[in-house]
XYZ file of C-alpha atoms in Angstrom:
229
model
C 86.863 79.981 86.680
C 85.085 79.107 89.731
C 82.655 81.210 91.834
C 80.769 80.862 95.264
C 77.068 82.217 95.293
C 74.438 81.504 97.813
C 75.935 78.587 99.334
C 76.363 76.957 95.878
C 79.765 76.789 94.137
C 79.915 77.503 90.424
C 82.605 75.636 88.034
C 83.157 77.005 84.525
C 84.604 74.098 82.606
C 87.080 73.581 79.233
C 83.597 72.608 76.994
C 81.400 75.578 77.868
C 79.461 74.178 80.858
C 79.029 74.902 84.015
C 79.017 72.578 87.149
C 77.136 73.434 90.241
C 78.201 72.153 93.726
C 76.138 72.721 96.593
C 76.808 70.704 100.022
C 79.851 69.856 97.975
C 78.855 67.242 95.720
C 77.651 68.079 92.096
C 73.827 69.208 92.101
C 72.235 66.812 88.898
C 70.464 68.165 86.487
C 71.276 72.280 87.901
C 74.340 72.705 85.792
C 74.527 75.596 83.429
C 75.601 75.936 79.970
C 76.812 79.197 77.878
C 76.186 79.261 73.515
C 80.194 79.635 73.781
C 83.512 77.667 74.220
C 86.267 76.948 77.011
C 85.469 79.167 80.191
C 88.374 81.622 81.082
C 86.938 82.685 84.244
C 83.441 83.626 86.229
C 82.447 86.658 88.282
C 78.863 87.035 89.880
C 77.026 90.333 90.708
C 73.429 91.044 91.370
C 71.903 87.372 90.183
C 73.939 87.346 87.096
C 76.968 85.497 86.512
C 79.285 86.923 83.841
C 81.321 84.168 82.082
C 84.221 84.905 80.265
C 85.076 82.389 77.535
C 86.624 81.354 74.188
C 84.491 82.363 70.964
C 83.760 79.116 69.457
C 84.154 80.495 66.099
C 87.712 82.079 66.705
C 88.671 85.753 67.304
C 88.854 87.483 70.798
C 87.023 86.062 74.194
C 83.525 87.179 74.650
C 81.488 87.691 77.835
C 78.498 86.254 78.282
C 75.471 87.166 81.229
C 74.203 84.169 82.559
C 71.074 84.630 85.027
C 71.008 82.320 88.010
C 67.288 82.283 87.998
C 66.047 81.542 85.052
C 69.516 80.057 84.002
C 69.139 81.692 80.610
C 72.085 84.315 78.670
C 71.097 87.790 78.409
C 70.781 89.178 74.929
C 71.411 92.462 73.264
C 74.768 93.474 73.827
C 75.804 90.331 75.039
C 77.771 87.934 74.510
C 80.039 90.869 74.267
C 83.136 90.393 72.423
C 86.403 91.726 73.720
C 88.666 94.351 71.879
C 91.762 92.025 72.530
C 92.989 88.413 72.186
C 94.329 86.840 75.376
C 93.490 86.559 78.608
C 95.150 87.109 81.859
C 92.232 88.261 84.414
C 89.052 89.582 84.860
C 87.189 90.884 88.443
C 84.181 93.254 88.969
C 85.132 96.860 89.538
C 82.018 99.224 90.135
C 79.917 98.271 87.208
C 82.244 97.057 85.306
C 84.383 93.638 84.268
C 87.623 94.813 84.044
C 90.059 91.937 82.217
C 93.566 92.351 81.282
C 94.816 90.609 78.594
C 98.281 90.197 78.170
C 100.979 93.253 78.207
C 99.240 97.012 78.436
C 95.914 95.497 77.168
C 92.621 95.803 79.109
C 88.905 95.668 78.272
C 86.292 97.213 80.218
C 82.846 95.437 79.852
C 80.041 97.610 81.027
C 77.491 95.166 83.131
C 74.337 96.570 82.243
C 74.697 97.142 78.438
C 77.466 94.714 77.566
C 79.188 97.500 75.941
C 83.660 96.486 75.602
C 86.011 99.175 75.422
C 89.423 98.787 75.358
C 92.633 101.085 77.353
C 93.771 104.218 74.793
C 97.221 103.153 74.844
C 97.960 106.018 76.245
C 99.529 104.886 79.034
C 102.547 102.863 80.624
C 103.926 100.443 78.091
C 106.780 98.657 79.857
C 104.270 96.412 81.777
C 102.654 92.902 82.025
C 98.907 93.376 83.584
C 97.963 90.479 85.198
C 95.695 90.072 89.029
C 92.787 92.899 88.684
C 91.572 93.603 92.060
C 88.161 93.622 92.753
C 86.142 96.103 93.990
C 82.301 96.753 93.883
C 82.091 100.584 94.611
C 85.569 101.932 93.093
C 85.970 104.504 90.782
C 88.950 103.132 89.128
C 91.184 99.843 88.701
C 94.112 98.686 90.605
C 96.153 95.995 88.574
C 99.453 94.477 89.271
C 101.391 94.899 86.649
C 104.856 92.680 86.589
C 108.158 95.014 86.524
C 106.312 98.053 86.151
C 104.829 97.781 89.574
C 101.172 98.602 90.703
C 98.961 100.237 87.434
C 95.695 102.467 87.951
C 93.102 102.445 84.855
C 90.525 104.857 85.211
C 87.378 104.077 84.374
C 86.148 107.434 82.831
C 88.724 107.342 80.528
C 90.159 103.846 79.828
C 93.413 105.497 80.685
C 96.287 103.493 82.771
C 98.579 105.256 84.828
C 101.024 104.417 87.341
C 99.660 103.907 91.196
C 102.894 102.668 92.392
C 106.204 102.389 89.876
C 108.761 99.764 89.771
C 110.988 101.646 91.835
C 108.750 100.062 94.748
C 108.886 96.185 93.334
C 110.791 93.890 91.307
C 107.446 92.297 90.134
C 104.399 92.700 91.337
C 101.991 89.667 90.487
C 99.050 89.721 92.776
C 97.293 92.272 94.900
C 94.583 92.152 97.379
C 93.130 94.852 99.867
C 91.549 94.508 103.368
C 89.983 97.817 105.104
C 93.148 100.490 104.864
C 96.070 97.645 104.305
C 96.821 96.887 100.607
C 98.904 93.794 100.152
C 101.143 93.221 97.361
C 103.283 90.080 96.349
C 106.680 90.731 94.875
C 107.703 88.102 93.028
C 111.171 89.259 92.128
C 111.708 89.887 95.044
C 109.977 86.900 97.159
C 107.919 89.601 99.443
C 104.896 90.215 100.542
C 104.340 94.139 100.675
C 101.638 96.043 102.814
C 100.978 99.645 101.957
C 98.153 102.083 103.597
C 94.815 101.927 101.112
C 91.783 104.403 100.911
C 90.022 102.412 98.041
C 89.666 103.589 94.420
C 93.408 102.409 93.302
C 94.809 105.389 95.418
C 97.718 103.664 97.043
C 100.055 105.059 100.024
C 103.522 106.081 98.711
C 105.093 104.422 102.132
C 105.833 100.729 102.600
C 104.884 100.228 105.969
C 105.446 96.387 105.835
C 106.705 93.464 104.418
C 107.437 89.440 104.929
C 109.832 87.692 103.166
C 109.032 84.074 101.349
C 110.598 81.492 99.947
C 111.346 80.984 96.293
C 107.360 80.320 95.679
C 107.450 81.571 92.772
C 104.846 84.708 91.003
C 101.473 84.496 93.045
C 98.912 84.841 90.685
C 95.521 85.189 93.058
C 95.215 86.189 96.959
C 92.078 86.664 98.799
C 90.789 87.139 102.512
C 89.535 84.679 104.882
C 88.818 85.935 108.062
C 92.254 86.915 109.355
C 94.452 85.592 107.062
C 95.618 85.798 102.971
């Protein structure tokens, strides 16, 4: 996992540390370290970095708050373990870490208690979550979810739903929004896939664009820069 804070570039690593990189060389001596094992990925909100990683001891992945000033983990509900095994990805979604973790499975970490909750099961089965999209003020969760298409989980009630079914993608693996365009790669169908977006995982029925790729394969990540994904 790798995150970029205040100029300074933060590298979780395979034996629990983590490297810091400012004017891109490694700052000596400023590295961080977590009381856990392999990191699985790294968010950042507020001054606190929230590290997902291995449990050292075995059983599910457990987040761990990490404050960038004092460099120090938070305690009490944290390092907060995670109601399922694997991992597949993990963003910031209101006050929440949302991670997915393999099929239907997602935890919800609450950032300011460290309280994990886990989806009811209540919802779509036939589906592989994978990218999360992040938000910071949303209300609910907007995952790509393989075959089954685009999945909301709502955040009240840990309950997925479908945003947009399959009969709009082959498989979706990645997602990533900018102002009212939602973007969407289709991996079974080598497409890229714009549709109109109000924020909140409430997704415009309409495809209102789309660019064909190469065989490249299931894009796992996309962001923004500037003008371009």
């Amino acid at each position: 996992g790798i995150v970029y804070v205040e100029n300074k570039l933060y590298a979780g690593c395979a034996d629990g540390q983590i490297k810091v990189f400012g004017n891109q060389s490694s700052e000596a001596g400023n590295d961080l370290s977590i009381d856990g094992g392999a990191v699985l990925s790294l968010n950042h909100k507020d001054g606190v970095l929230y590290v997902l990683a291995e449990n050292p001891n075995g059983g599910n992945p457990r987040v761990h708050a990490l404050e960038l000033a004092s460099g120090t983990e938070r305690s009490g509900g944290y390092p907060s373990t995670l109601g399922y095994s694997a991992f597949e990805d993990a963003d910031i979604v209101g006050n929440f870490l949302i991670v997915t973790q393999s099929g239907n499975a997602v935890s919800k970490v609450d950032l300011a208690s460290g309280g994990a909750t886990r989806n009811n099961n209540q919802g779509p089965t036939a589906v592989k979550l994978g990218d999360v999209l992040p938000e910071s003020n949303a209300s609910n969760a907007l995952i790509a979810a393989g075959t089954g298409g685009l999945i909301r989980f709502l955040l009240a009630t840990n309950d997925t739903q479908y945003a947009l079914g399959n009969s709009f993608f082959n498989d979706a693996s990645a997602v990533v929004s900018n102002g009212n365009s939602l973007w969407v790669h289709d991996a079974g169908a080598n497409r890229f896939r714009r549709f109109d977006y109000s924020g909140g995982a409430t997704v415009g029925g309409t495809e209102l664009e789309q660019i064909a790729t190469d065989e490249i394969g299931a894009v796992m990540e996309m962001t923004w820069v500037g003008d371009y994904i």
